[in-house]
Amino acid sequence: MRYRRLGRSALVVSALGLGCMGMSDFYGGRDDQESLATIHAALDAGVTLLDTADMYGVGRNEELVGQALRGHRHQVVLATKFGNVRGPDGAFLGVRGDAAYVRQACEASLRRLGVDSIDLYYQHRVDPRVPIEETVGAMADLVRAGKVRHIGLSEAAPDTIRRAHAVHPITALQSEYSLWTRDPEQDVLATCRELGIGFVAYSPLGRGFLTGRIASASDLEPGDTRQTHPRFQGDNLSANLRLVEGVRALAAARGCSAAQLALAWVLERGEDVVPIPGTKRRAYLRENLAALEVELSPEDMAQLERIAPPGAAQGARYPERALRGVHL
């Protein structure tokens, strides 16, 4: 395993983390025993960064991660998030970033995770009704109370990042980043590098699409929310399959899988970039970790730039309602 420092902070994590969302929500059925085995296999391989959130499975994912951490807490940089509010039935109730809610959400996450402190606590989405100074001020209070070690933001815009960083150092900014979602290159990455903030890339495999294992909506399990995403529908899907074919062809020439090539590309974007591919299966975890052994030449990077230049993916990366909550 290789390790990377998040920006100019003291927080060092494995070069690849593990996203745990799909173990409990959004991507079809659950298999908690296989998910636990996958987390333990990741820890055995040297993965230290585990990523969850209070809204994944309406708290169930934090409980699952907490169960996996028993006896292993010392091995893990534990990251979770607050801000997306869901009802007990899973209904989305909006975003909250007010100080009272920050404190309430943190206490609830600590209980579900079964830990005394959270290593990296993100605001999952920016609340446009609450000044970021109030939200980050409350997060800073949690740091001073010893309940949180480092704070982060997710899907925030440069001005918001700057204002937040002026209140308390932001350790990491988490946003979607992959060969088919290159939005952070427009301004977010530069802002993070200027301020010394690490960048954590979620969905570095394009929500699984860049693995080459999804050819139609029928390849997704019942209840998989990707069926509602524009990039997985109709003509957009057909166009995006052509992009993936280019990735698969280059991967075959390089002797690796499409997933490994896509992850290697994200890893090459900078030592301050840490991808967190998600999986609930040990086989895919092993495949993803092998991306650390893939070395891309300048020619490979140039070829990938031709295959998947910025804006190459067809369709929005989220349904319209969810898209309104990013880059705020």
XYZ file of C-alpha atoms in Angstrom:
328
model
C 0.000 0.000 0.000
C 1.089 3.541 -0.688
C 0.015 6.485 1.436
C -0.788 10.123 0.777
C -1.090 13.219 2.918
C -4.327 15.153 2.569
C -3.131 18.580 1.510
C -0.925 20.294 4.073
C -2.703 18.637 7.006
C -1.244 16.024 9.332
C -3.711 13.412 8.087
C -2.080 10.594 6.115
C -4.262 7.958 4.456
C -3.899 5.035 2.075
C -3.616 6.110 -1.559
C -6.876 4.242 -2.204
C -9.707 4.408 0.290
C -12.889 2.375 0.469
C -16.294 3.897 -0.142
C -18.903 2.008 1.874
C -22.157 3.587 0.617
C -23.175 0.805 -1.766
C -22.976 -1.774 1.003
C -26.213 -0.431 2.486
C -28.023 1.717 -0.051
C -28.604 2.955 -3.606
C -26.935 0.145 -5.586
C -29.328 -2.752 -5.079
C -29.420 -5.509 -2.483
C -27.429 -5.847 0.722
C -25.158 -8.620 1.955
C -23.848 -7.455 5.301
C -21.597 -10.462 5.835
C -19.847 -10.010 2.498
C -19.616 -6.283 3.163
C -17.973 -6.896 6.537
C -15.577 -9.346 4.912
C -14.772 -6.733 2.263
C -13.978 -4.092 4.884
C -11.741 -6.511 6.778
C -9.982 -7.540 3.556
C -9.360 -3.854 2.825
C -7.840 -3.342 6.254
C -5.650 -6.429 5.792
C -4.407 -4.945 2.515
C -3.402 -1.673 4.185
C -6.409 0.463 3.286
C -6.835 2.982 6.089
C -9.515 5.394 4.812
C -13.110 4.213 5.230
C -15.838 6.533 3.972
C -19.464 6.469 5.093
C -22.263 8.968 5.864
C -25.237 9.199 8.180
C -27.661 9.187 5.243
C -26.410 5.919 3.691
C -29.073 3.391 4.547
C -30.524 5.959 6.971
C -27.769 5.212 9.490
C -27.382 1.505 8.740
C -24.117 1.992 6.885
C -22.522 3.730 9.864
C -23.681 0.864 12.055
C -22.165 -1.637 9.621
C -18.848 0.219 9.510
C -18.892 0.503 13.285
C -19.369 -3.253 13.549
C -16.434 -3.825 11.193
C -14.251 -1.487 13.256
C -14.511 -3.456 16.481
C -10.962 -4.421 17.331
C -9.627 -2.471 14.340
C -10.229 1.174 15.270
C -6.477 1.880 15.453
C -6.075 0.881 11.788
C -8.628 3.269 10.364
C -8.995 6.895 9.361
C -12.752 7.065 9.755
C -14.658 9.532 7.594
C -18.375 10.225 7.775
C -20.714 13.026 6.735
C -23.788 14.966 7.807
C -26.187 17.365 6.149
C -28.440 15.274 3.895
C -31.505 14.669 6.046
C -33.652 11.571 5.542
C -36.729 10.328 7.324
C -37.013 6.872 8.907
C -38.632 5.638 5.678
C -35.682 6.884 3.623
C -37.469 9.953 2.251
C -35.171 12.879 1.520
C -36.086 15.835 3.713
C -33.574 18.398 2.524
C -30.204 19.696 3.690
C -29.327 21.163 7.077
C -26.176 22.969 8.118
C -27.320 24.936 11.156
C -25.153 24.704 14.259
C -27.719 22.809 16.329
C -28.073 20.168 13.647
C -24.302 19.798 13.252
C -24.000 18.923 16.947
C -27.026 16.619 16.856
C -25.826 14.781 13.756
C -22.322 14.273 15.153
C -23.608 12.760 18.391
C -25.853 10.391 16.437
C -22.986 9.299 14.174
C -20.681 8.673 17.123
C -23.329 6.404 18.664
C -23.938 4.434 15.479
C -20.223 4.050 14.752
C -19.465 3.126 18.359
C -16.457 5.445 18.557
C -15.358 8.393 20.676
C -14.193 10.551 17.773
C -14.469 10.895 14.004
C -11.220 11.370 12.121
C -12.658 13.302 9.168
C -16.119 14.865 9.383
C -17.604 16.271 6.175
C -20.519 18.526 5.485
C -22.137 16.284 2.863
C -23.887 19.090 1.005
C -23.813 22.828 1.552
C -26.987 24.271 3.052
C -27.740 27.393 0.974
C -29.911 28.801 3.775
C -27.144 28.784 6.393
C -23.910 30.777 6.131
C -20.993 28.402 5.740
C -19.334 30.278 8.593
C -22.022 29.046 10.983
C -21.732 25.440 9.828
C -17.945 25.324 9.947
C -17.915 27.196 13.236
C -20.012 24.411 14.749
C -17.718 21.796 13.203
C -14.724 23.614 14.705
C -16.420 23.408 18.113
C -16.555 19.628 17.653
C -12.808 19.608 16.971
C -12.161 21.591 20.146
C -14.386 19.166 22.067
C -12.319 16.209 20.806
C -15.238 14.623 18.958
C -13.780 15.326 15.516
C -10.129 15.454 14.427
C -10.384 17.039 10.962
C -13.181 18.641 8.973
C -14.075 18.554 5.315
C -16.625 19.660 2.744
C -18.263 17.776 -0.104
C -19.295 19.172 -3.493
C -18.587 22.766 -2.420
C -17.715 25.613 -4.781
C -14.447 27.588 -4.558
C -15.921 30.644 -2.818
C -17.557 28.426 -0.197
C -14.310 26.532 0.314
C -12.417 29.791 0.871
C -14.941 31.132 3.345
C -14.988 27.843 5.239
C -11.196 27.605 5.340
C -11.026 31.101 6.847
C -13.055 29.874 9.838
C -11.176 26.602 10.431
C -8.654 24.685 8.304
C -10.420 22.379 5.873
C -8.489 19.118 5.570
C -10.272 17.597 2.575
C -12.756 18.426 -0.142
C -14.682 15.441 -1.467
C -16.275 15.559 -4.897
C -17.044 13.235 -7.770
C -14.024 12.870 -10.054
C -13.251 10.348 -12.764
C -12.556 9.998 -16.451
C -16.196 10.841 -17.132
C -16.681 13.508 -14.438
C -13.907 16.066 -14.706
C -15.792 19.055 -13.294
C -13.317 19.662 -10.407
C -10.614 20.512 -12.936
C -12.446 23.735 -13.783
C -11.732 25.478 -10.480
C -12.098 23.270 -7.400
C -8.788 21.409 -7.648
C -6.856 24.640 -8.116
C -8.560 26.178 -5.084
C -7.756 23.136 -2.938
C -4.114 23.211 -4.003
C -3.807 26.924 -3.322
C -5.186 26.466 0.204
C -3.418 23.186 0.956
C -6.588 21.102 1.067
C -6.554 17.432 0.087
C -8.939 16.150 -2.568
C -10.919 12.927 -2.067
C -12.442 11.586 -5.292
C -15.692 9.694 -4.916
C -17.140 7.575 -7.736
C -13.710 7.358 -9.432
C -15.101 4.482 -11.512
C -18.012 6.545 -12.804
C -20.499 4.808 -10.481
C -19.209 1.501 -11.817
C -19.716 2.398 -15.465
C -16.002 2.647 -16.236
C -15.507 -0.981 -15.199
C -17.136 -2.039 -18.471
C -19.546 -4.329 -16.635
C -22.661 -2.240 -17.319
C -23.984 -2.425 -20.862
C -27.675 -1.722 -20.242
C -30.070 -0.785 -17.467
C -30.903 -4.485 -17.121
C -27.392 -5.056 -15.761
C -28.345 -3.089 -12.645
C -30.088 -4.735 -9.694
C -33.728 -3.867 -8.907
C -33.848 -0.697 -6.848
C -30.482 0.546 -8.109
C -30.785 4.338 -8.254
C -28.363 4.550 -11.175
C -31.354 3.665 -13.341
C -32.584 7.228 -12.681
C -29.278 8.866 -13.653
C -29.249 10.486 -17.104
C -25.879 8.986 -18.041
C -27.314 5.472 -17.710
C -30.324 6.144 -19.952
C -31.165 5.950 -23.650
C -28.905 7.671 -26.141
C -26.668 8.908 -23.337
C -25.948 5.316 -22.361
C -25.104 4.376 -25.950
C -22.722 7.306 -26.299
C -21.066 6.583 -22.961
C -20.575 2.929 -23.880
C -18.391 4.094 -26.754
C -16.249 6.026 -24.268
C -15.891 2.917 -22.129
C -14.904 0.842 -25.145
C -11.957 3.161 -25.660
C -10.928 2.702 -22.026
C -11.283 -1.085 -22.291
C -9.184 -1.230 -25.451
C -6.332 0.716 -23.887
C -6.592 -1.365 -20.704
C -6.292 -4.568 -22.718
C -3.193 -3.213 -24.426
C -1.727 -2.358 -21.017
C -2.566 -5.746 -19.517
C -5.012 -4.490 -16.889
C -8.766 -4.131 -16.468
C -10.751 -1.050 -17.420
C -11.407 -0.406 -13.729
C -7.706 -0.524 -12.917
C -6.880 1.840 -15.767
C -9.571 4.310 -14.666
C -8.318 4.273 -11.073
C -4.697 4.603 -12.172
C -5.697 7.720 -14.115
C -7.222 9.318 -10.999
C -4.137 8.390 -8.946
C -1.983 10.127 -11.559
C -3.851 13.402 -11.170
C -1.751 14.355 -8.160
C -0.315 13.131 -4.881
C -2.994 15.179 -3.129
C -5.807 13.180 -4.794
C -7.169 10.107 -2.983
C -9.806 8.048 -4.809
C -12.316 6.069 -2.728
C -13.837 3.455 -5.041
C -16.804 1.765 -3.465
C -17.565 -1.933 -3.515
C -19.363 -4.504 -1.404
C -17.477 -7.495 -2.811
C -13.995 -8.764 -2.038
C -13.316 -9.724 -5.656
C -13.829 -6.155 -6.849
C -11.826 -4.811 -3.919
C -8.848 -6.935 -4.988
C -9.236 -5.739 -8.564
C -9.345 -2.108 -7.472
C -6.284 -2.407 -5.223
C -4.270 -3.823 -8.107
C -4.626 -0.420 -9.784
C -1.832 0.726 -7.471
C 0.530 -1.419 -9.544
C -0.497 0.117 -12.881
C 2.011 2.701 -14.044
C 0.781 5.018 -16.773
C 3.215 6.604 -19.199
C 2.800 10.123 -20.597
C 1.608 8.447 -23.784
C -1.050 6.520 -21.852
C -2.253 9.717 -20.202
C -2.396 11.473 -23.559
C -4.368 8.593 -25.044
C -6.863 8.730 -22.178
C -7.191 12.470 -22.734
C -8.220 11.720 -26.304
C -10.628 8.985 -25.225
C -12.264 10.958 -22.405
C -11.598 14.702 -22.630
C -13.509 17.012 -20.273
C -17.184 16.939 -21.161
C -16.996 13.668 -23.081
C -19.635 11.882 -20.995
C -23.180 12.397 -22.245
C -25.893 13.392 -19.778
C -25.885 15.001 -16.352
C -24.120 13.129 -13.568
C -27.158 13.320 -11.265
C -30.903 13.664 -11.748
C -31.931 17.318 -11.795
C -33.005 17.570 -8.150
C -29.722 16.145 -6.830
C -27.701 18.226 -9.256
C -29.074 21.419 -7.722
C -27.245 20.584 -4.480
C -23.702 20.435 -5.840
C -21.081 23.140 -6.391
C -22.672 25.556 -3.920
